[in-house]
């Protein structure tokens, strides 16, 4: 979950980024696709279609566009005095760092720091082998520990009535959100990850997370960020900084059968609340 206090260099305003939706954005994506197609033989690049402007079409769930995404990582400690000031645990796993396999980065002077990830080693950390999927993220909806989200989760989470979830609305040992797959795009790059935490800044933002109208995140901290992504997703998506605040993405929920082959399937997390 994202930071509750501005204690490091990435806690700065970040209202910069990609252009908003509309004709100019669609033209930019189209141009990018043409350029990519022209370079296909040389680069192996495959252009992705532009995300729709608002309503759900491709994939069945709505797109959320031009969303600020910051980076977090298992083992990060940014504010020992805050309730959500550490990624040693997550909202769904009280022993997240232990169960993940350790620091998702490098230890420097006893502190877990992030590091640049590359395709050469499938975006894995260099100092350890994860026991869970390194392609993880959070969204601002904690359906277990936030009382409002827990009370309404069966009514607002779109897949709540699917066979794997139906009838478990009162089970606090079960999360409808944990392990859910998300498709994330930045420009023509598309990567996939699983939800493993909640945040940033808010924990029952149903209008943004599940709404059909591309609502803006309720969170006003961290430049209004609406998502935290792991170092693996940071590298896969080509973020400008390993720990920055200026990157914006489009994202969409997807079902497991819509997740294509890729490094995000090397290790798949299946554990529930613990």
PDB file of C-alpha atoms in Angstrom:
ATOM      1  CA  UNK A   1       0.000   0.000   0.000  1.00  0.00           C
ATOM      2  CA  UNK A   2       1.244   3.455  -0.827  1.00  0.00           C
ATOM      3  CA  UNK A   3       2.837   5.879   1.505  1.00  0.00           C
ATOM      4  CA  UNK A   4       0.847   7.939   3.968  1.00  0.00           C
ATOM      5  CA  UNK A   5       3.552  10.551   4.476  1.00  0.00           C
ATOM      6  CA  UNK A   6       5.887  12.350   2.090  1.00  0.00           C
ATOM      7  CA  UNK A   7       9.235  11.037   3.247  1.00  0.00           C
ATOM      8  CA  UNK A   8      11.282  10.402   0.118  1.00  0.00           C
ATOM      9  CA  UNK A   9      12.077  11.844  -3.275  1.00  0.00           C
ATOM     10  CA  UNK A  10       9.071  10.425  -5.074  1.00  0.00           C
ATOM     11  CA  UNK A  11       6.552  12.259  -2.877  1.00  0.00           C
ATOM     12  CA  UNK A  12       6.405  15.300  -5.157  1.00  0.00           C
ATOM     13  CA  UNK A  13       3.511  16.684  -7.216  1.00  0.00           C
ATOM     14  CA  UNK A  14       3.173  14.864 -10.532  1.00  0.00           C
ATOM     15  CA  UNK A  15       0.459  16.447 -12.555  1.00  0.00           C
ATOM     16  CA  UNK A  16       2.662  16.079 -15.591  1.00  0.00           C
ATOM     17  CA  UNK A  17       2.413  13.210 -18.036  1.00  0.00           C
ATOM     18  CA  UNK A  18       0.705  11.970 -21.154  1.00  0.00           C
ATOM     19  CA  UNK A  19      -2.020  13.913 -22.907  1.00  0.00           C
ATOM     20  CA  UNK A  20      -5.590  13.201 -21.939  1.00  0.00           C
ATOM     21  CA  UNK A  21      -8.205  11.326 -23.910  1.00  0.00           C
ATOM     22  CA  UNK A  22      -9.801  12.605 -27.081  1.00  0.00           C
ATOM     23  CA  UNK A  23      -8.997  12.891 -30.774  1.00  0.00           C
ATOM     24  CA  UNK A  24      -5.403  14.025 -30.226  1.00  0.00           C
ATOM     25  CA  UNK A  25      -4.687  10.960 -28.104  1.00  0.00           C
ATOM     26  CA  UNK A  26      -6.230   8.617 -30.641  1.00  0.00           C
ATOM     27  CA  UNK A  27      -4.122  10.206 -33.379  1.00  0.00           C
ATOM     28  CA  UNK A  28      -0.976   9.746 -31.288  1.00  0.00           C
ATOM     29  CA  UNK A  29      -1.669   6.057 -30.770  1.00  0.00           C
ATOM     30  CA  UNK A  30      -2.435   5.580 -34.472  1.00  0.00           C
ATOM     31  CA  UNK A  31       0.822   7.233 -35.473  1.00  0.00           C
ATOM     32  CA  UNK A  32       2.743   5.101 -33.014  1.00  0.00           C
ATOM     33  CA  UNK A  33       1.132   1.991 -34.480  1.00  0.00           C
ATOM     34  CA  UNK A  34       2.097   3.002 -38.028  1.00  0.00           C
ATOM     35  CA  UNK A  35       5.697   3.693 -37.054  1.00  0.00           C
ATOM     36  CA  UNK A  36       5.866   0.405 -35.206  1.00  0.00           C
ATOM     37  CA  UNK A  37       4.446  -1.486 -38.189  1.00  0.00           C
ATOM     38  CA  UNK A  38       7.024   0.080 -40.514  1.00  0.00           C
ATOM     39  CA  UNK A  39       9.783  -1.111 -38.203  1.00  0.00           C
ATOM     40  CA  UNK A  40       8.262  -4.555 -37.663  1.00  0.00           C
ATOM     41  CA  UNK A  41      10.706  -6.537 -39.723  1.00  0.00           C
ATOM     42  CA  UNK A  42      13.707  -4.990 -38.049  1.00  0.00           C
ATOM     43  CA  UNK A  43      12.512  -4.813 -34.479  1.00  0.00           C
ATOM     44  CA  UNK A  44       9.846  -7.449 -34.019  1.00  0.00           C
ATOM     45  CA  UNK A  45       7.564  -4.768 -32.584  1.00  0.00           C
ATOM     46  CA  UNK A  46       3.855  -5.541 -32.483  1.00  0.00           C
ATOM     47  CA  UNK A  47       1.635  -2.492 -32.066  1.00  0.00           C
ATOM     48  CA  UNK A  48      -1.213  -2.774 -29.572  1.00  0.00           C
ATOM     49  CA  UNK A  49      -4.571  -1.164 -30.322  1.00  0.00           C
ATOM     50  CA  UNK A  50      -5.428   2.044 -28.539  1.00  0.00           C
ATOM     51  CA  UNK A  51      -7.522   1.579 -25.425  1.00  0.00           C
ATOM     52  CA  UNK A  52     -11.158   2.582 -25.862  1.00  0.00           C
ATOM     53  CA  UNK A  53     -12.212   6.027 -24.714  1.00  0.00           C
ATOM     54  CA  UNK A  54     -14.506   4.862 -21.923  1.00  0.00           C
ATOM     55  CA  UNK A  55     -16.923   1.920 -21.988  1.00  0.00           C
ATOM     56  CA  UNK A  56     -15.820  -1.682 -21.661  1.00  0.00           C
ATOM     57  CA  UNK A  57     -15.240  -3.373 -24.984  1.00  0.00           C
ATOM     58  CA  UNK A  58     -12.081  -5.403 -25.404  1.00  0.00           C
ATOM     59  CA  UNK A  59     -11.745  -7.796 -22.485  1.00  0.00           C
ATOM     60  CA  UNK A  60     -15.157  -7.089 -20.975  1.00  0.00           C
ATOM     61  CA  UNK A  61     -14.066  -4.616 -18.277  1.00  0.00           C
ATOM     62  CA  UNK A  62     -13.735  -0.816 -18.542  1.00  0.00           C
ATOM     63  CA  UNK A  63     -10.430   0.835 -19.351  1.00  0.00           C
ATOM     64  CA  UNK A  64      -8.959   3.364 -16.935  1.00  0.00           C
ATOM     65  CA  UNK A  65      -6.827   5.834 -18.848  1.00  0.00           C
ATOM     66  CA  UNK A  66      -3.981   8.256 -18.184  1.00  0.00           C
ATOM     67  CA  UNK A  67      -3.505   7.081 -14.592  1.00  0.00           C
ATOM     68  CA  UNK A  68      -0.418   8.041 -12.581  1.00  0.00           C
ATOM     69  CA  UNK A  69       1.408   4.895 -11.488  1.00  0.00           C
ATOM     70  CA  UNK A  70       4.165   4.937  -8.895  1.00  0.00           C
ATOM     71  CA  UNK A  71       6.467   2.085  -7.875  1.00  0.00           C
ATOM     72  CA  UNK A  72       6.570   0.025  -4.695  1.00  0.00           C
ATOM     73  CA  UNK A  73       8.313  -3.208  -3.825  1.00  0.00           C
ATOM     74  CA  UNK A  74       8.238  -6.042  -1.307  1.00  0.00           C
ATOM     75  CA  UNK A  75      10.492  -5.106   1.611  1.00  0.00           C
ATOM     76  CA  UNK A  76      10.302  -1.349   1.073  1.00  0.00           C
ATOM     77  CA  UNK A  77      10.262   0.592   4.339  1.00  0.00           C
ATOM     78  CA  UNK A  78       9.393   4.246   3.906  1.00  0.00           C
ATOM     79  CA  UNK A  79       7.719   5.263   7.182  1.00  0.00           C
ATOM     80  CA  UNK A  80       8.075   2.997  10.236  1.00  0.00           C
ATOM     81  CA  UNK A  81       5.577   5.096  12.197  1.00  0.00           C
ATOM     82  CA  UNK A  82       2.720   4.798   9.659  1.00  0.00           C
ATOM     83  CA  UNK A  83       0.155   1.998   9.709  1.00  0.00           C
ATOM     84  CA  UNK A  84       0.726   1.428   5.995  1.00  0.00           C
ATOM     85  CA  UNK A  85       4.355   2.511   6.013  1.00  0.00           C
ATOM     86  CA  UNK A  86       5.980  -0.752   5.021  1.00  0.00           C
ATOM     87  CA  UNK A  87       5.868  -3.337   2.262  1.00  0.00           C
ATOM     88  CA  UNK A  88       7.250  -5.950   4.645  1.00  0.00           C
ATOM     89  CA  UNK A  89       3.559  -6.829   4.910  1.00  0.00           C
ATOM     90  CA  UNK A  90       0.596  -6.192   2.615  1.00  0.00           C
ATOM     91  CA  UNK A  91      -3.067  -5.730   3.365  1.00  0.00           C
ATOM     92  CA  UNK A  92      -3.619  -9.349   2.322  1.00  0.00           C
ATOM     93  CA  UNK A  93      -0.441 -10.960   3.688  1.00  0.00           C
ATOM     94  CA  UNK A  94       0.986 -10.173   7.118  1.00  0.00           C
ATOM     95  CA  UNK A  95       4.187 -11.984   6.157  1.00  0.00           C
ATOM     96  CA  UNK A  96       4.476 -10.708   2.605  1.00  0.00           C
ATOM     97  CA  UNK A  97       8.255 -10.252   2.524  1.00  0.00           C
ATOM     98  CA  UNK A  98       8.888 -13.682   4.062  1.00  0.00           C
ATOM     99  CA  UNK A  99       6.382 -15.441   1.808  1.00  0.00           C
ATOM    100  CA  UNK A 100       7.655 -13.623  -1.272  1.00  0.00           C
ATOM    101  CA  UNK A 101      11.180 -14.821  -0.548  1.00  0.00           C
ATOM    102  CA  UNK A 102      12.833 -11.647   0.724  1.00  0.00           C
ATOM    103  CA  UNK A 103      13.601  -8.160  -0.502  1.00  0.00           C
ATOM    104  CA  UNK A 104      12.355  -7.597  -4.056  1.00  0.00           C
ATOM    105  CA  UNK A 105      15.447  -5.590  -4.876  1.00  0.00           C
ATOM    106  CA  UNK A 106      18.865  -5.151  -3.319  1.00  0.00           C
ATOM    107  CA  UNK A 107      19.881  -4.702   0.305  1.00  0.00           C
ATOM    108  CA  UNK A 108      21.962  -1.581   0.918  1.00  0.00           C
ATOM    109  CA  UNK A 109      23.136  -0.771   4.438  1.00  0.00           C
ATOM    110  CA  UNK A 110      20.423  -3.033   5.786  1.00  0.00           C
ATOM    111  CA  UNK A 111      17.672  -1.357   3.734  1.00  0.00           C
ATOM    112  CA  UNK A 112      15.706  -2.925   0.896  1.00  0.00           C
ATOM    113  CA  UNK A 113      16.106  -0.734  -2.193  1.00  0.00           C
ATOM    114  CA  UNK A 114      14.666  -1.101  -5.670  1.00  0.00           C
ATOM    115  CA  UNK A 115      16.748  -1.695  -8.793  1.00  0.00           C
ATOM    116  CA  UNK A 116      16.395  -1.432 -12.550  1.00  0.00           C
ATOM    117  CA  UNK A 117      14.823  -4.487 -14.187  1.00  0.00           C
ATOM    118  CA  UNK A 118      15.541  -5.667 -17.716  1.00  0.00           C
ATOM    119  CA  UNK A 119      14.122  -8.076 -20.243  1.00  0.00           C
ATOM    120  CA  UNK A 120      17.441  -9.942 -20.285  1.00  0.00           C
ATOM    121  CA  UNK A 121      16.569 -11.728 -17.027  1.00  0.00           C
ATOM    122  CA  UNK A 122      12.773 -11.538 -17.482  1.00  0.00           C
ATOM    123  CA  UNK A 123      12.556  -8.555 -15.105  1.00  0.00           C
ATOM    124  CA  UNK A 124      13.542 -10.652 -12.092  1.00  0.00           C
ATOM    125  CA  UNK A 125      15.459  -9.194  -9.120  1.00  0.00           C
ATOM    126  CA  UNK A 126      19.177  -9.824  -9.337  1.00  0.00           C
ATOM    127  CA  UNK A 127      19.758 -10.868  -5.738  1.00  0.00           C
ATOM    128  CA  UNK A 128      17.023 -13.435  -5.092  1.00  0.00           C
ATOM    129  CA  UNK A 129      14.504 -15.769  -6.706  1.00  0.00           C
ATOM    130  CA  UNK A 130      10.921 -14.839  -5.839  1.00  0.00           C
ATOM    131  CA  UNK A 131       8.514 -17.456  -4.536  1.00  0.00           C
ATOM    132  CA  UNK A 132       5.573 -15.399  -5.810  1.00  0.00           C
ATOM    133  CA  UNK A 133       4.848 -13.438  -8.942  1.00  0.00           C
ATOM    134  CA  UNK A 134       7.180 -10.407  -9.233  1.00  0.00           C
ATOM    135  CA  UNK A 135       4.609  -8.756 -11.532  1.00  0.00           C
ATOM    136  CA  UNK A 136       2.372  -7.359  -8.808  1.00  0.00           C
ATOM    137  CA  UNK A 137       0.454  -4.144  -8.202  1.00  0.00           C
ATOM    138  CA  UNK A 138      -2.080  -2.502  -5.951  1.00  0.00           C
ATOM    139  CA  UNK A 139      -5.330  -0.628  -6.508  1.00  0.00           C
ATOM    140  CA  UNK A 140      -7.214   1.513  -3.970  1.00  0.00           C
ATOM    141  CA  UNK A 141      -9.774  -1.069  -2.883  1.00  0.00           C
ATOM    142  CA  UNK A 142      -9.103  -3.219   0.202  1.00  0.00           C
ATOM    143  CA  UNK A 143     -11.974  -5.686   0.211  1.00  0.00           C
ATOM    144  CA  UNK A 144     -10.863  -7.398   3.430  1.00  0.00           C
ATOM    145  CA  UNK A 145      -9.638  -4.864   5.988  1.00  0.00           C
ATOM    146  CA  UNK A 146     -11.519  -1.725   4.980  1.00  0.00           C
ATOM    147  CA  UNK A 147     -14.958  -2.012   6.599  1.00  0.00           C
ATOM    148  CA  UNK A 148     -16.785  -0.072   3.875  1.00  0.00           C
ATOM    149  CA  UNK A 149     -15.182  -2.037   1.044  1.00  0.00           C
ATOM    150  CA  UNK A 150     -15.793  -5.333   2.831  1.00  0.00           C
ATOM    151  CA  UNK A 151     -19.473  -4.542   3.370  1.00  0.00           C
ATOM    152  CA  UNK A 152     -20.120  -3.677  -0.270  1.00  0.00           C
ATOM    153  CA  UNK A 153     -17.664  -5.921  -2.078  1.00  0.00           C
ATOM    154  CA  UNK A 154     -20.192  -8.516  -3.249  1.00  0.00           C
ATOM    155  CA  UNK A 155     -22.272  -5.720  -4.797  1.00  0.00           C
ATOM    156  CA  UNK A 156     -19.560  -3.671  -6.520  1.00  0.00           C
ATOM    157  CA  UNK A 157     -16.834  -6.115  -7.601  1.00  0.00           C
ATOM    158  CA  UNK A 158     -17.851  -7.281 -11.089  1.00  0.00           C
ATOM    159  CA  UNK A 159     -16.725 -10.906 -10.709  1.00  0.00           C
ATOM    160  CA  UNK A 160     -18.222 -11.371  -7.212  1.00  0.00           C
ATOM    161  CA  UNK A 161     -20.923 -13.711  -8.516  1.00  0.00           C
ATOM    162  CA  UNK A 162     -18.580 -15.892 -10.532  1.00  0.00           C
ATOM    163  CA  UNK A 163     -18.432 -19.493  -9.254  1.00  0.00           C
ATOM    164  CA  UNK A 164     -14.997 -19.077  -7.661  1.00  0.00           C
ATOM    165  CA  UNK A 165     -16.204 -16.116  -5.573  1.00  0.00           C
ATOM    166  CA  UNK A 166     -19.950 -16.452  -5.059  1.00  0.00           C
ATOM    167  CA  UNK A 167     -21.150 -16.862  -1.476  1.00  0.00           C
ATOM    168  CA  UNK A 168     -17.903 -15.757   0.183  1.00  0.00           C
ATOM    169  CA  UNK A 169     -18.819 -12.136   0.912  1.00  0.00           C
ATOM    170  CA  UNK A 170     -18.614 -12.673   4.708  1.00  0.00           C
ATOM    171  CA  UNK A 171     -15.377 -14.679   4.618  1.00  0.00           C
ATOM    172  CA  UNK A 172     -12.531 -12.439   5.820  1.00  0.00           C
ATOM    173  CA  UNK A 173      -9.993 -15.100   4.973  1.00  0.00           C
ATOM    174  CA  UNK A 174     -10.891 -14.659   1.306  1.00  0.00           C
ATOM    175  CA  UNK A 175     -10.226 -11.677  -0.948  1.00  0.00           C
ATOM    176  CA  UNK A 176     -12.030 -11.000  -4.210  1.00  0.00           C
ATOM    177  CA  UNK A 177      -9.160  -8.685  -5.217  1.00  0.00           C
ATOM    178  CA  UNK A 178      -5.990 -10.597  -4.338  1.00  0.00           C
ATOM    179  CA  UNK A 179      -4.414 -12.358  -7.325  1.00  0.00           C
ATOM    180  CA  UNK A 180      -6.787 -10.700  -9.822  1.00  0.00           C
ATOM    181  CA  UNK A 181      -5.101 -10.038 -13.165  1.00  0.00           C
ATOM    182  CA  UNK A 182      -4.685  -6.559 -14.627  1.00  0.00           C
ATOM    183  CA  UNK A 183      -3.605  -5.528 -18.125  1.00  0.00           C
ATOM    184  CA  UNK A 184      -1.449  -2.371 -18.130  1.00  0.00           C
ATOM    185  CA  UNK A 185      -0.401  -0.315 -21.142  1.00  0.00           C
ATOM    186  CA  UNK A 186       2.105   2.476 -21.523  1.00  0.00           C
ATOM    187  CA  UNK A 187       2.318   3.663 -25.092  1.00  0.00           C
ATOM    188  CA  UNK A 188       2.605   0.543 -27.249  1.00  0.00           C
ATOM    189  CA  UNK A 189       3.920  -1.618 -24.416  1.00  0.00           C
ATOM    190  CA  UNK A 190       1.544  -3.992 -22.658  1.00  0.00           C
ATOM    191  CA  UNK A 191       2.317  -6.001 -19.507  1.00  0.00           C
ATOM    192  CA  UNK A 192       0.254  -7.967 -17.002  1.00  0.00           C
ATOM    193  CA  UNK A 193       0.317  -8.297 -13.231  1.00  0.00           C
ATOM    194  CA  UNK A 194      -1.585  -9.585 -10.203  1.00  0.00           C
ATOM    195  CA  UNK A 195      -3.066  -7.503  -7.381  1.00  0.00           C
ATOM    196  CA  UNK A 196      -1.286  -8.182  -4.091  1.00  0.00           C
ATOM    197  CA  UNK A 197      -1.977  -5.076  -2.007  1.00  0.00           C
ATOM    198  CA  UNK A 198      -4.282  -2.053  -1.714  1.00  0.00           C
ATOM    199  CA  UNK A 199      -3.590   1.637  -2.245  1.00  0.00           C
ATOM    200  CA  UNK A 200      -2.310   4.202  -2.955  1.00  0.00           C
ATOM    201  CA  UNK A 201      -3.826   6.509  -0.383  1.00  0.00           C
ATOM    202  CA  UNK A 202      -7.409   5.198  -0.541  1.00  0.00           C
ATOM    203  CA  UNK A 203      -8.987   1.851   0.276  1.00  0.00           C
ATOM    204  CA  UNK A 204     -12.613   1.932  -0.929  1.00  0.00           C
ATOM    205  CA  UNK A 205     -12.503   3.961  -4.143  1.00  0.00           C
ATOM    206  CA  UNK A 206     -15.157   1.927  -5.980  1.00  0.00           C
ATOM    207  CA  UNK A 207     -16.020   4.616  -8.536  1.00  0.00           C
ATOM    208  CA  UNK A 208     -12.475   4.703  -9.874  1.00  0.00           C
ATOM    209  CA  UNK A 209     -11.624   1.006  -9.546  1.00  0.00           C
ATOM    210  CA  UNK A 210     -14.867  -0.501 -10.865  1.00  0.00           C
ATOM    211  CA  UNK A 211     -16.799   2.358 -12.466  1.00  0.00           C
ATOM    212  CA  UNK A 212     -17.560   2.362 -16.204  1.00  0.00           C
ATOM    213  CA  UNK A 213     -16.899   6.055 -16.823  1.00  0.00           C
ATOM    214  CA  UNK A 214     -13.108   6.322 -16.439  1.00  0.00           C
ATOM    215  CA  UNK A 215     -13.408   8.227 -13.141  1.00  0.00           C
ATOM    216  CA  UNK A 216     -10.300   9.840 -11.690  1.00  0.00           C
ATOM    217  CA  UNK A 217      -8.797   8.337  -8.509  1.00  0.00           C
ATOM    218  CA  UNK A 218     -10.085   9.851  -5.259  1.00  0.00           C
ATOM    219  CA  UNK A 219      -6.516   9.885  -3.955  1.00  0.00           C
ATOM    220  CA  UNK A 220      -4.925  13.352  -4.007  1.00  0.00           C
ATOM    221  CA  UNK A 221      -1.522  12.348  -2.652  1.00  0.00           C
ATOM    222  CA  UNK A 222       1.491  11.264  -4.699  1.00  0.00           C
ATOM    223  CA  UNK A 223       0.325  13.351  -7.654  1.00  0.00           C
ATOM    224  CA  UNK A 224      -3.076  11.693  -7.570  1.00  0.00           C
ATOM    225  CA  UNK A 225      -1.631   8.227  -8.217  1.00  0.00           C
ATOM    226  CA  UNK A 226      -4.168   5.502  -8.875  1.00  0.00           C
ATOM    227  CA  UNK A 227      -1.875   2.499  -8.877  1.00  0.00           C
ATOM    228  CA  UNK A 228       1.441   1.215  -7.534  1.00  0.00           C
ATOM    229  CA  UNK A 229       3.399  -1.250  -9.655  1.00  0.00           C
ATOM    230  CA  UNK A 230       6.267  -3.569  -8.829  1.00  0.00           C
ATOM    231  CA  UNK A 231       9.834  -3.138 -10.107  1.00  0.00           C
ATOM    232  CA  UNK A 232       9.180  -5.907 -12.652  1.00  0.00           C
ATOM    233  CA  UNK A 233       6.205  -4.013 -14.072  1.00  0.00           C
ATOM    234  CA  UNK A 234       8.170  -0.763 -13.889  1.00  0.00           C
ATOM    235  CA  UNK A 235      10.873  -2.297 -16.100  1.00  0.00           C
ATOM    236  CA  UNK A 236       8.480  -4.138 -18.400  1.00  0.00           C
ATOM    237  CA  UNK A 237       6.471  -0.974 -19.077  1.00  0.00           C
ATOM    238  CA  UNK A 238       9.592   1.137 -19.588  1.00  0.00           C
ATOM    239  CA  UNK A 239       9.003   3.677 -16.828  1.00  0.00           C
ATOM    240  CA  UNK A 240      11.240   6.726 -16.933  1.00  0.00           C
ATOM    241  CA  UNK A 241      12.529   6.232 -13.385  1.00  0.00           C
ATOM    242  CA  UNK A 242      12.892   3.170 -11.159  1.00  0.00           C
ATOM    243  CA  UNK A 243      11.213   5.123  -8.364  1.00  0.00           C
ATOM    244  CA  UNK A 244       9.564   8.070 -10.065  1.00  0.00           C
ATOM    245  CA  UNK A 245       6.173   9.727 -10.171  1.00  0.00           C
ATOM    246  CA  UNK A 246       5.753  10.976 -13.735  1.00  0.00           C
ATOM    247  CA  UNK A 247       4.662   7.803 -15.523  1.00  0.00           C
ATOM    248  CA  UNK A 248       1.062   7.339 -16.647  1.00  0.00           C
ATOM    249  CA  UNK A 249      -0.649   4.189 -17.827  1.00  0.00           C
ATOM    250  CA  UNK A 250      -3.953   2.767 -19.016  1.00  0.00           C
ATOM    251  CA  UNK A 251      -5.238  -0.343 -17.268  1.00  0.00           C
ATOM    252  CA  UNK A 252      -8.038  -2.887 -17.350  1.00  0.00           C
ATOM    253  CA  UNK A 253      -9.074  -5.953 -15.351  1.00  0.00           C
ATOM    254  CA  UNK A 254      -8.773  -9.208 -17.288  1.00  0.00           C
ATOM    255  CA  UNK A 255      -9.588 -12.826 -16.535  1.00  0.00           C
ATOM    256  CA  UNK A 256      -6.837 -15.427 -16.338  1.00  0.00           C
ATOM    257  CA  UNK A 257      -7.689 -16.867 -19.744  1.00  0.00           C
ATOM    258  CA  UNK A 258      -7.061 -13.443 -21.301  1.00  0.00           C
ATOM    259  CA  UNK A 259      -3.472 -13.283 -20.028  1.00  0.00           C
ATOM    260  CA  UNK A 260      -1.017 -14.103 -22.829  1.00  0.00           C
ATOM    261  CA  UNK A 261       2.301 -15.882 -22.463  1.00  0.00           C
ATOM    262  CA  UNK A 262       5.011 -13.712 -20.947  1.00  0.00           C
ATOM    263  CA  UNK A 263       7.363 -13.356 -17.975  1.00  0.00           C
ATOM    264  CA  UNK A 264       4.355 -12.536 -15.756  1.00  0.00           C
ATOM    265  CA  UNK A 265       3.399 -16.234 -15.992  1.00  0.00           C
ATOM    266  CA  UNK A 266       6.770 -17.612 -14.893  1.00  0.00           C
ATOM    267  CA  UNK A 267       5.534 -17.585 -11.287  1.00  0.00           C
ATOM    268  CA  UNK A 268       1.809 -17.167 -10.565  1.00  0.00           C
ATOM    269  CA  UNK A 269       0.642 -16.281  -7.052  1.00  0.00           C
ATOM    270  CA  UNK A 270      -2.293 -18.352  -5.804  1.00  0.00           C
ATOM    271  CA  UNK A 271      -2.182 -17.829  -2.016  1.00  0.00           C
ATOM    272  CA  UNK A 272      -5.153 -16.234  -0.313  1.00  0.00           C
ATOM    273  CA  UNK A 273      -5.333 -13.939   2.757  1.00  0.00           C
ATOM    274  CA  UNK A 274      -2.844 -14.854   5.450  1.00  0.00           C
TER     275      UNK A 274
END
